[in-house]
mmCIF file of C-alpha atoms and ligand atoms in Angstrom:
data_model
loop_
_atom_site.group_PDB
_atom_site.id
_atom_site.type_symbol
_atom_site.label_atom_id
_atom_site.label_comp_id
_atom_site.label_asym_id
_atom_site.label_seq_id
_atom_site.Cartn_x
_atom_site.Cartn_y
_atom_site.Cartn_z
ATOM 1 C CA MET A 150 17.663 13.091 -43.284
ATOM 2 C CA THR A 151 20.027 12.980 -40.329
ATOM 3 C CA GLY A 152 21.537 9.581 -40.796
ATOM 4 C CA LEU A 153 24.931 10.329 -39.231
ATOM 5 C CA GLN A 154 26.395 7.538 -37.193
ATOM 6 C CA VAL A 155 27.656 8.567 -33.795
ATOM 7 C CA THR A 156 29.946 6.702 -31.459
ATOM 8 C CA GLN A 157 29.103 5.472 -28.031
ATOM 9 C CA GLY A 158 31.843 4.591 -25.624
ATOM 10 C CA ALA A 159 32.298 2.698 -22.405
ATOM 11 C CA ALA A 160 29.738 2.963 -19.625
ATOM 12 C CA HIS A 161 32.373 4.416 -17.312
ATOM 13 C CA SER A 162 36.012 5.379 -17.134
ATOM 14 C CA LYS A 163 38.665 5.136 -14.457
ATOM 15 C CA ILE A 164 42.287 5.999 -13.796
ATOM 16 C CA TYR A 165 44.348 2.850 -14.431
ATOM 17 C CA ALA A 166 47.622 4.167 -13.020
ATOM 18 C CA VAL A 167 49.581 7.288 -12.143
ATOM 19 C CA GLY A 168 53.291 7.977 -12.496
ATOM 20 C CA GLY A 169 55.636 10.847 -11.844
ATOM 21 C CA TYR A 170 59.040 12.366 -12.425
ATOM 22 C CA ARG A 171 60.765 14.433 -9.751
ATOM 23 C CA PRO A 172 63.849 16.422 -10.828
ATOM 24 C CA ARG A 173 67.141 15.355 -9.232
ATOM 25 C CA ARG A 174 68.036 18.636 -7.557
ATOM 26 C CA SER A 175 66.420 19.560 -4.233
ATOM 27 C CA VAL A 176 66.553 23.243 -3.352
ATOM 28 C CA THR A 177 66.404 24.014 0.344
ATOM 29 C CA ASN A 178 64.805 27.039 1.973
ATOM 30 C CA ALA A 179 68.328 28.059 3.034
ATOM 31 C CA GLU A 180 69.313 28.281 -0.627
ATOM 32 C CA ILE A 181 66.151 30.264 -1.447
ATOM 33 C CA CYS A 182 67.034 32.672 1.350
ATOM 34 C CA THR A 183 70.305 33.523 -0.411
ATOM 35 C CA MET A 184 68.105 35.040 -3.157
ATOM 36 C CA ILE A 185 65.264 36.676 -1.202
ATOM 37 C CA ASP A 186 64.991 38.360 2.172
ATOM 38 C CA SER A 187 63.155 35.589 4.033
ATOM 39 C CA SER A 188 63.737 32.737 6.473
ATOM 40 C CA ASP A 189 63.282 28.982 6.596
ATOM 41 C CA GLU A 190 60.797 29.532 9.419
ATOM 42 C CA TRP A 191 58.679 32.070 7.460
ATOM 43 C CA ILE A 192 58.563 29.883 4.367
ATOM 44 C CA GLN A 193 57.609 26.781 6.340
ATOM 45 C CA THR A 194 54.992 28.553 8.452
ATOM 46 C CA ARG A 195 53.376 30.441 5.560
ATOM 47 C CA SER A 196 53.535 27.774 2.872
ATOM 48 C CA GLY A 197 54.495 24.427 4.423
ATOM 49 C CA ILE A 198 57.388 24.092 1.970
ATOM 50 C CA LYS A 199 60.658 22.608 3.276
ATOM 51 C CA GLU A 200 62.260 21.883 -0.104
ATOM 52 C CA ARG A 201 61.375 22.004 -3.761
ATOM 53 C CA ARG A 202 62.868 20.421 -6.901
ATOM 54 C CA TRP A 203 64.305 22.519 -9.697
ATOM 55 C CA ALA A 204 65.077 20.828 -12.991
ATOM 56 C CA SER A 205 68.588 20.703 -14.482
ATOM 57 C CA PRO A 206 69.081 21.610 -18.163
ATOM 58 C CA ASP A 207 68.646 18.002 -19.337
ATOM 59 C CA GLU A 208 65.382 17.640 -17.398
ATOM 60 C CA THR A 209 63.295 19.322 -20.056
ATOM 61 C CA VAL A 210 59.496 19.490 -20.062
ATOM 62 C CA GLN A 211 59.521 16.765 -22.713
ATOM 63 C CA ALA A 212 61.997 14.534 -20.848
ATOM 64 C CA MET A 213 60.102 14.832 -17.576
ATOM 65 C CA ALA A 214 56.729 14.274 -19.266
ATOM 66 C CA VAL A 215 58.000 11.165 -21.067
ATOM 67 C CA ALA A 216 59.447 9.773 -17.824
ATOM 68 C CA ALA A 217 56.164 10.358 -15.977
ATOM 69 C CA GLY A 218 54.143 8.884 -18.825
ATOM 70 C CA ARG A 219 56.390 5.795 -18.921
ATOM 71 C CA ALA A 220 56.091 5.354 -15.156
ATOM 72 C CA ALA A 221 52.292 5.455 -15.380
ATOM 73 C CA LEU A 222 52.148 3.129 -18.401
ATOM 74 C CA ALA A 223 54.506 0.638 -16.731
ATOM 75 C CA ARG A 224 51.911 0.199 -13.973
ATOM 76 C CA THR A 225 49.294 -0.921 -16.529
ATOM 77 C CA GLU A 226 49.039 -3.852 -18.919
ATOM 78 C CA LEU A 227 48.893 -1.455 -21.843
ATOM 79 C CA ALA A 228 51.479 -1.017 -24.569
ATOM 80 C CA PRO A 229 52.201 2.607 -25.579
ATOM 81 C CA GLY A 230 50.609 1.916 -28.967
ATOM 82 C CA GLN A 231 47.253 1.403 -27.255
ATOM 83 C CA ILE A 232 47.092 5.051 -26.171
ATOM 84 C CA ASP A 233 44.657 6.921 -28.432
ATOM 85 C CA VAL A 234 45.084 10.435 -27.048
ATOM 86 C CA VAL A 235 47.901 12.248 -25.255
ATOM 87 C CA ILE A 236 46.876 15.433 -23.428
ATOM 88 C CA VAL A 237 49.713 17.507 -21.987
ATOM 89 C CA SER A 238 48.977 20.350 -19.612
ATOM 90 C CA THR A 239 51.845 22.807 -19.379
ATOM 91 C CA VAL A 240 52.489 26.539 -19.218
ATOM 92 C CA THR A 241 56.246 26.163 -19.652
ATOM 93 C CA HIS A 242 56.564 24.815 -23.195
ATOM 94 C CA PHE A 243 57.760 27.935 -24.945
ATOM 95 C CA HIS A 244 56.621 27.204 -28.481
ATOM 96 C CA ALA A 245 53.142 28.287 -29.445
ATOM 97 C CA THR A 246 53.425 25.573 -32.098
ATOM 98 C CA PRO A 247 53.981 22.681 -32.456
ATOM 99 C CA ALA A 248 52.496 21.328 -29.261
ATOM 100 C CA ILE A 249 54.899 19.428 -27.025
ATOM 101 C CA ALA A 250 52.305 16.616 -26.795
ATOM 102 C CA THR A 251 53.044 15.317 -30.310
ATOM 103 C CA ARG A 252 56.738 14.864 -29.547
ATOM 104 C CA ILE A 253 55.922 13.268 -26.203
ATOM 105 C CA ALA A 254 53.490 10.835 -27.860
ATOM 106 C CA ALA A 255 56.115 9.919 -30.457
ATOM 107 C CA GLU A 256 58.871 9.422 -27.876
ATOM 108 C CA LEU A 257 56.588 7.277 -25.744
ATOM 109 C CA GLY A 258 55.712 5.072 -28.706
ATOM 110 C CA ALA A 259 52.091 6.206 -28.796
ATOM 111 C CA LYS A 260 52.471 6.482 -32.550
ATOM 112 C CA GLY A 261 49.636 8.217 -34.314
ATOM 113 C CA ALA A 262 47.790 9.101 -31.101
ATOM 114 C CA ALA A 263 45.848 12.351 -31.135
ATOM 115 C CA ALA A 264 48.034 14.730 -29.144
ATOM 116 C CA PHE A 265 47.587 18.283 -27.956
ATOM 117 C CA ASP A 266 48.559 20.720 -25.198
ATOM 118 C CA ILE A 267 46.226 22.539 -22.855
ATOM 119 C CA SER A 268 46.922 25.709 -20.900
ATOM 120 C CA ALA A 269 44.953 25.471 -17.700
ATOM 121 C CA ALA A 270 47.775 26.139 -15.231
ATOM 122 C CA CYS A 271 47.344 24.395 -11.880
ATOM 123 C CA ALA A 272 43.897 23.083 -12.867
ATOM 124 C CA GLY A 273 45.385 21.375 -15.933
ATOM 125 C CA PHE A 274 45.485 17.841 -14.569
ATOM 126 C CA CYS A 275 41.826 17.906 -13.490
ATOM 127 C CA TYR A 276 40.837 19.517 -16.812
ATOM 128 C CA GLY A 277 42.667 16.686 -18.585
ATOM 129 C CA ILE A 278 41.001 13.990 -16.477
ATOM 130 C CA ALA A 279 37.581 15.513 -17.242
ATOM 131 C CA MET A 280 38.319 15.478 -20.975
ATOM 132 C CA ALA A 281 39.684 11.922 -20.872
ATOM 133 C CA ASP A 282 36.567 10.725 -19.029
ATOM 134 C CA SER A 283 34.285 12.360 -21.623
ATOM 135 C CA MET A 284 36.271 10.989 -24.560
ATOM 136 C CA ILE A 285 36.143 7.442 -23.228
ATOM 137 C CA ARG A 286 32.435 7.550 -22.474
ATOM 138 C CA THR A 287 31.549 9.056 -25.852
ATOM 139 C CA GLY A 288 33.735 6.572 -27.713
ATOM 140 C CA THR A 289 36.205 9.031 -29.219
ATOM 141 C CA ALA A 290 39.039 7.289 -27.380
ATOM 142 C CA ARG A 291 39.617 4.118 -25.408
ATOM 143 C CA HIS A 292 42.827 4.959 -23.565
ATOM 144 C CA VAL A 293 44.005 8.470 -22.797
ATOM 145 C CA LEU A 294 47.295 9.567 -21.260
ATOM 146 C CA VAL A 295 46.989 12.792 -19.267
ATOM 147 C CA ILE A 296 50.271 14.490 -18.357
ATOM 148 C CA GLY A 297 51.041 17.616 -16.341
ATOM 149 C CA ALA A 298 54.624 18.784 -16.861
ATOM 150 C CA GLU A 299 56.220 22.019 -15.717
ATOM 151 C CA ARG A 300 59.547 23.787 -15.373
ATOM 152 C CA LEU A 301 58.165 26.737 -13.424
ATOM 153 C CA SER A 302 61.725 27.581 -12.347
ATOM 154 C CA ASP A 303 62.235 28.911 -15.907
ATOM 155 C CA ILE A 304 59.595 31.592 -15.355
ATOM 156 C CA THR A 305 60.176 32.269 -11.679
ATOM 157 C CA ASP A 306 61.930 35.453 -10.650
ATOM 158 C CA LYS A 307 64.370 34.013 -8.105
ATOM 159 C CA HIS A 308 64.497 37.410 -6.378
ATOM 160 C CA ASP A 309 60.735 37.874 -5.982
ATOM 161 C CA ARG A 310 59.725 37.362 -2.352
ATOM 162 C CA GLY A 311 56.156 36.502 -3.316
ATOM 163 C CA THR A 312 56.914 33.529 -5.565
ATOM 164 C CA ALA A 313 60.585 32.441 -5.470
ATOM 165 C CA PHE A 314 60.008 29.949 -2.645
ATOM 166 C CA LEU A 315 56.765 28.503 -4.080
ATOM 167 C CA PHE A 316 57.244 27.398 -7.654
ATOM 168 C CA ALA A 317 58.960 24.191 -8.698
ATOM 169 C CA ASP A 318 59.414 21.624 -11.445
ATOM 170 C CA GLY A 319 58.214 18.086 -12.173
ATOM 171 C CA ALA A 320 55.817 15.929 -14.155
ATOM 172 C CA GLY A 321 52.934 13.630 -13.309
ATOM 173 C CA ALA A 322 50.783 11.431 -15.509
ATOM 174 C CA ALA A 323 47.677 9.270 -15.442
ATOM 175 C CA VAL A 324 46.466 6.553 -17.800
ATOM 176 C CA VAL A 325 42.676 6.660 -18.147
ATOM 177 C CA GLY A 326 40.597 3.918 -19.740
ATOM 178 C CA PRO A 327 37.185 2.225 -19.846
ATOM 179 C CA SER A 328 35.643 0.660 -16.780
ATOM 180 C CA ASP A 329 32.579 -1.350 -15.762
ATOM 181 C CA GLU A 330 32.231 0.681 -12.573
ATOM 182 C CA PRO A 331 32.294 4.485 -12.249
ATOM 183 C CA GLY A 332 35.863 5.620 -11.491
ATOM 184 C CA ILE A 333 35.733 9.338 -12.308
ATOM 185 C CA GLY A 334 32.943 11.500 -10.923
ATOM 186 C CA PRO A 335 31.402 14.515 -12.709
ATOM 187 C CA VAL A 336 33.777 17.441 -12.986
ATOM 188 C CA VAL A 337 32.903 20.801 -11.473
ATOM 189 C CA TRP A 338 34.939 23.301 -13.420
ATOM 190 C CA GLY A 339 35.032 26.906 -14.444
ATOM 191 C CA SER A 340 37.006 30.095 -14.750
ATOM 192 C CA ASP A 341 37.028 33.689 -13.594
ATOM 193 C CA GLY A 342 38.794 35.808 -16.200
ATOM 194 C CA ASP A 343 37.940 39.002 -14.325
ATOM 195 C CA GLN A 344 40.651 37.970 -11.878
ATOM 196 C CA ALA A 345 43.169 36.975 -14.549
ATOM 197 C CA ASP A 346 45.658 39.595 -13.391
ATOM 198 C CA LEU A 347 46.116 37.970 -9.975
ATOM 199 C CA ILE A 348 48.618 35.449 -11.360
ATOM 200 C CA THR A 349 50.188 36.392 -14.663
ATOM 201 C CA GLN A 350 53.401 36.781 -16.625
ATOM 202 C CA THR A 351 55.154 40.126 -16.399
ATOM 203 C CA ALA A 352 55.105 40.399 -20.207
ATOM 204 C CA ALA A 353 54.068 38.379 -23.222
ATOM 205 C CA PHE A 354 56.943 36.390 -24.740
ATOM 206 C CA ASP A 355 56.790 38.296 -28.041
ATOM 207 C CA VAL A 356 57.153 41.638 -26.266
ATOM 208 C CA ALA A 357 60.031 40.313 -24.202
ATOM 209 C CA ALA A 358 61.746 38.887 -27.270
ATOM 210 C CA ARG A 359 61.401 42.188 -29.148
ATOM 211 C CA GLN A 360 62.733 44.188 -26.245
ATOM 212 C CA THR A 361 65.632 42.021 -25.246
ATOM 213 C CA GLY A 362 66.404 39.581 -28.021
ATOM 214 C CA VAL A 363 65.665 36.014 -27.070
ATOM 215 C CA ASN A 364 67.722 35.807 -23.945
ATOM 216 C CA HIS A 365 66.596 33.256 -21.426
ATOM 217 C CA GLN A 366 67.717 35.436 -18.535
ATOM 218 C CA ASP A 367 65.318 38.171 -19.573
ATOM 219 C CA PHE A 368 62.331 35.851 -19.817
ATOM 220 C CA PRO A 369 59.084 37.178 -18.460
ATOM 221 C CA THR A 370 58.390 35.732 -15.026
ATOM 222 C CA LEU A 371 55.302 34.966 -12.985
ATOM 223 C CA ARG A 372 53.820 37.565 -10.689
ATOM 224 C CA MET A 373 51.170 36.686 -8.169
ATOM 225 C CA ASP A 374 49.038 38.782 -5.866
ATOM 226 C CA GLY A 375 49.361 36.072 -3.228
ATOM 227 C CA ASN A 376 46.879 37.110 -0.587
ATOM 228 C CA PRO A 377 43.694 37.425 -2.722
ATOM 229 C CA VAL A 378 44.660 34.167 -4.446
ATOM 230 C CA PHE A 379 45.121 32.574 -1.041
ATOM 231 C CA ARG A 380 41.638 33.677 0.069
ATOM 232 C CA TRP A 381 40.020 32.636 -3.223
ATOM 233 C CA ALA A 382 41.702 29.233 -3.055
ATOM 234 C CA SER A 383 40.874 28.600 0.608
ATOM 235 C CA TYR A 384 37.191 29.576 0.496
ATOM 236 C CA THR A 385 35.784 29.561 -3.047
ATOM 237 C CA MET A 386 37.623 26.373 -3.956
ATOM 238 C CA ALA A 387 36.306 24.542 -0.902
ATOM 239 C CA LYS A 388 32.800 25.209 -2.254
ATOM 240 C CA VAL A 389 33.786 23.810 -5.651
ATOM 241 C CA ALA A 390 35.204 20.693 -3.982
ATOM 242 C CA ALA A 391 31.990 20.298 -1.956
ATOM 243 C CA GLU A 392 29.981 20.538 -5.185
ATOM 244 C CA ALA A 393 32.184 17.873 -6.790
ATOM 245 C CA MET A 394 31.325 15.545 -3.884
ATOM 246 C CA ASP A 395 27.624 16.394 -4.239
ATOM 247 C CA ARG A 396 27.608 15.726 -7.956
ATOM 248 C CA ALA A 397 29.361 12.394 -7.415
ATOM 249 C CA GLY A 398 26.819 11.514 -4.747
ATOM 250 C CA VAL A 399 29.371 11.013 -1.993
ATOM 251 C CA GLY A 400 29.522 12.708 1.390
ATOM 252 C CA PRO A 401 32.604 13.607 3.440
ATOM 253 C CA ASP A 402 32.310 10.256 5.231
ATOM 254 C CA GLN A 403 32.917 8.391 1.986
ATOM 255 C CA ILE A 404 36.134 10.221 1.111
ATOM 256 C CA ASP A 405 39.373 8.353 1.946
ATOM 257 C CA VAL A 406 41.951 10.686 0.418
ATOM 258 C CA PHE A 407 42.038 14.459 -0.122
ATOM 259 C CA ALA A 408 44.562 15.470 -2.784
ATOM 260 C CA PRO A 409 44.068 19.114 -3.802
ATOM 261 C CA HIS A 410 46.539 21.061 -5.913
ATOM 262 C CA GLN A 411 49.681 21.573 -3.836
ATOM 263 C CA ALA A 412 49.804 25.393 -3.763
ATOM 264 C CA ASN A 413 50.226 26.030 -0.060
ATOM 265 C CA LEU A 414 49.818 23.715 2.926
ATOM 266 C CA ARG A 415 47.677 26.330 4.675
ATOM 267 C CA ILE A 416 45.250 26.285 1.739
ATOM 268 C CA VAL A 417 45.119 22.475 1.924
ATOM 269 C CA ASP A 418 44.374 22.671 5.668
ATOM 270 C CA ALA A 419 41.765 25.438 5.274
ATOM 271 C CA MET A 420 39.929 23.506 2.560
ATOM 272 C CA PHE A 421 40.066 20.321 4.607
ATOM 273 C CA ARG A 422 38.439 22.116 7.556
ATOM 274 C CA ALA A 423 35.835 23.893 5.392
ATOM 275 C CA LEU A 424 34.846 20.587 3.793
ATOM 276 C CA LYS A 425 34.427 18.991 7.236
ATOM 277 C CA LEU A 426 36.274 15.900 6.091
ATOM 278 C CA PRO A 427 36.781 13.319 8.862
ATOM 279 C CA ASP A 428 40.192 13.230 10.576
ATOM 280 C CA ARG A 429 40.892 9.730 9.242
ATOM 281 C CA VAL A 430 41.033 11.122 5.672
ATOM 282 C CA VAL A 431 44.573 10.954 4.265
ATOM 283 C CA ILE A 432 45.713 14.412 3.147
ATOM 284 C CA ALA A 433 48.268 14.920 0.362
ATOM 285 C CA LYS A 434 51.177 17.018 1.614
ATOM 286 C CA ASP A 435 53.554 16.551 -1.266
ATOM 287 C CA ILE A 436 54.150 20.307 -1.311
ATOM 288 C CA GLU A 437 56.473 19.930 1.692
ATOM 289 C CA TYR A 438 59.234 18.482 -0.477
ATOM 290 C CA GLN A 439 58.090 19.355 -4.011
ATOM 291 C CA GLY A 440 56.842 22.943 -3.868
ATOM 292 C CA ASN A 441 54.114 24.009 -6.278
ATOM 293 C CA THR A 442 54.532 22.076 -9.535
ATOM 294 C CA SER A 443 51.282 23.358 -11.107
ATOM 295 C CA ALA A 444 49.661 20.741 -13.376
ATOM 296 C CA ALA A 445 52.026 18.046 -12.087
ATOM 297 C CA SER A 446 51.184 18.465 -8.414
ATOM 298 C CA ILE A 447 48.096 16.247 -8.105
ATOM 299 C CA PRO A 448 49.389 13.168 -9.975
ATOM 300 C CA LEU A 449 52.729 13.488 -8.133
ATOM 301 C CA ALA A 450 50.896 13.666 -4.804
ATOM 302 C CA LEU A 451 48.706 10.669 -5.678
ATOM 303 C CA GLU A 452 51.723 8.633 -6.748
ATOM 304 C CA ALA A 453 53.511 9.442 -3.481
ATOM 305 C CA LEU A 454 50.515 8.404 -1.360
ATOM 306 C CA LEU A 455 50.034 5.152 -3.280
ATOM 307 C CA GLU A 456 53.742 4.282 -3.259
ATOM 308 C CA SER A 457 54.153 4.963 0.472
ATOM 309 C CA GLY A 458 51.113 2.826 1.281
ATOM 310 C CA GLU A 459 49.254 5.748 2.893
ATOM 311 C CA ALA A 460 46.582 5.371 0.202
ATOM 312 C CA HIS A 461 45.346 2.243 -1.540
ATOM 313 C CA SER A 462 43.874 1.178 -4.837
ATOM 314 C CA GLY A 463 40.078 1.323 -4.814
ATOM 315 C CA GLN A 464 39.862 4.143 -2.286
ATOM 316 C CA THR A 465 37.843 7.262 -3.021
ATOM 317 C CA ALA A 466 39.778 10.492 -3.472
ATOM 318 C CA LEU A 467 38.716 14.104 -3.846
ATOM 319 C CA ILE A 468 40.967 16.064 -6.203
ATOM 320 C CA ILE A 469 40.783 19.732 -7.146
ATOM 321 C CA GLY A 470 43.087 21.971 -9.165
ATOM 322 C CA PHE A 471 43.021 25.786 -9.242
ATOM 323 C CA GLY A 472 45.293 28.557 -10.415
ATOM 324 C CA ALA A 473 46.180 31.162 -13.008
ATOM 325 C CA GLY A 474 43.291 32.194 -15.213
ATOM 326 C CA LEU A 475 41.712 31.971 -12.772
ATOM 327 C CA VAL A 476 40.686 28.381 -13.517
ATOM 328 C CA TYR A 477 39.512 25.468 -11.434
ATOM 329 C CA ALA A 478 38.302 21.889 -11.742
ATOM 330 C CA GLY A 479 37.522 19.220 -9.188
ATOM 331 C CA GLN A 480 36.199 15.685 -9.157
ATOM 332 C CA VAL A 481 35.890 12.574 -7.034
ATOM 333 C CA ILE A 482 37.920 9.641 -8.350
ATOM 334 C CA VAL A 483 38.592 6.041 -7.449
ATOM 335 C CA LEU A 484 42.313 5.501 -6.879
ATOM 336 C CA PRO A 485 44.108 3.139 -9.269
HETATM 337 C C1 LIG B 1391 52.375 33.633 -1.263
HETATM 338 C C2 LIG B 1391 51.846 33.350 0.115
HETATM 339 C C3 LIG B 1391 52.522 32.143 0.746
HETATM 340 C C4 LIG B 1391 52.109 34.576 1.028
HETATM 341 O O1 LIG B 1391 51.552 34.347 2.309
HETATM 342 P P1 LIG B 1391 50.616 35.448 2.991
HETATM 343 O O2 LIG B 1391 50.261 34.924 4.311
HETATM 344 O O3 LIG B 1391 49.500 35.752 2.030
HETATM 345 O O4 LIG B 1391 51.613 36.660 3.145
HETATM 346 P P2 LIG B 1391 51.411 38.202 2.761
HETATM 347 O O5 LIG B 1391 51.693 38.381 1.313
HETATM 348 O O6 LIG B 1391 50.093 38.686 3.291
HETATM 349 O O7 LIG B 1391 52.576 38.856 3.598
HETATM 350 C C5 LIG B 1391 52.607 38.778 5.016
HETATM 351 C C6 LIG B 1391 53.866 39.434 5.522
HETATM 352 O O8 LIG B 1391 55.016 38.630 5.153
HETATM 353 C C7 LIG B 1391 55.952 39.413 4.407
HETATM 354 N N1 LIG B 1391 56.523 38.571 3.368
HETATM 355 C C8 LIG B 1391 56.062 38.360 2.106
HETATM 356 N N2 LIG B 1391 56.849 37.479 1.473
HETATM 357 C C9 LIG B 1391 57.797 37.133 2.349
HETATM 358 C C10 LIG B 1391 58.869 36.227 2.272
HETATM 359 N N3 LIG B 1391 59.152 35.511 1.160
HETATM 360 N N4 LIG B 1391 59.653 36.077 3.372
HETATM 361 C C11 LIG B 1391 59.400 36.764 4.504
HETATM 362 N N5 LIG B 1391 58.388 37.630 4.616
HETATM 363 C C12 LIG B 1391 57.600 37.797 3.553
HETATM 364 C C13 LIG B 1391 55.134 40.538 3.810
HETATM 365 O O9 LIG B 1391 55.957 41.640 3.559
HETATM 366 C C14 LIG B 1391 54.147 40.816 4.923
HETATM 367 O O10 LIG B 1391 54.787 41.587 5.932
HETATM 368 P P3 LIG B 1391 53.962 42.701 6.758
HETATM 369 O O11 LIG B 1391 52.921 41.932 7.508
HETATM 370 O O12 LIG B 1391 55.027 43.286 7.608
HETATM 371 O O13 LIG B 1391 53.407 43.626 5.731
HETATM 372 C C15 LIG B 1391 50.319 33.100 0.066
HETATM 373 O O14 LIG B 1391 49.632 34.298 -0.211
HETATM 374 C C16 LIG B 1391 49.894 32.089 -0.949
HETATM 375 O O15 LIG B 1391 50.235 30.927 -0.834
HETATM 376 N N6 LIG B 1391 49.069 32.492 -1.909
HETATM 377 C C17 LIG B 1391 48.409 31.600 -2.838
HETATM 378 C C18 LIG B 1391 49.302 30.743 -3.651
HETATM 379 C C19 LIG B 1391 48.431 29.917 -4.530
HETATM 380 O O16 LIG B 1391 47.457 29.344 -4.131
HETATM 381 N N7 LIG B 1391 48.684 29.826 -5.765
HETATM 382 C C20 LIG B 1391 47.748 29.052 -6.551
HETATM 383 C C21 LIG B 1391 47.943 29.246 -7.907
HETATM 384 S S1 LIG B 1391 49.385 28.501 -8.456
#
């Protein structure tokens, strides 16, 4: 006999609120150019970045994640104790165990919540939103806090021309909960491990530790084969975003806001053109002052658009994350 009881959750889920934390210190292109042979003009033309934020020692992954989580929660009616699951996407928490998510849940007051980390690089926020949506609709959770938090400056080689100007620090969060109306469309996600070497660490941490002793200065850093990644992001990812619209049953005319991962402004523009989104669509350009903050970039961009009044609650947004792995995930959401 198969008499197991199974849970059934809410009919739909939606994002209740987003929140972010931006490190205090802005790093200009002029400062970057003291470390690499480049120019403000080259960096702006090739990436769209004018400034980025680099965290100070006290702005840890945990501190930034907690601040972002609090900012998102403060925009809801929920108490921290009502959060059932905390998902933290990060590639810059340097302990394989325990996960940083448990400490973040405890500090936030989400006592006893299920808590775990995911490693899905710049797709991490969209992976987390997909999981939160599934959990809420299957009844394994009612309220889920999804956080993307990164200190990429810790694993950036400040003298590498291919990455020093791109990567940055910050945290963004979203509270997801049940809804009567659909608020999160079907995710289109996947990976391409055959291209894993395009963005990777120069060494595993254990190898580095054995070779050098645990010295922060000798940390492995990120290396990226920028041009193939650029082409993959601009063309293949536009197709994924188009599929996300298809699966949600919305056409370009029904999209109000386009908020892809903030990797490079030229990628954002190329995807926007490939998707044939109407000119009235509001485009997230948070990269200009934040750089590439990996899993934090989409919630930070959404928060900025909502706070500035460029985007509004109830509007339809297309989000897509993509990066090291290679991994990707995109969905259509209703803005909180
Ligand atoms: C990194 C990136 C901005 C480089 O831009 P690009 O247009 O691909 O530039 P290229 O690497 O082809 O280099 C073009 C030229 O600029 C030069 N160059 C490279 N880095 C430079 C720098 N920091 N400053 C000045 N010149 C630079 C190169 O030497 C090359 O010169 P050449 O034409 O004389 O050979 C771009 O490839 C990119 O954004 N890639 C994807 C990033 C991304 O999406 N990541 C997602 C995962 S997180």
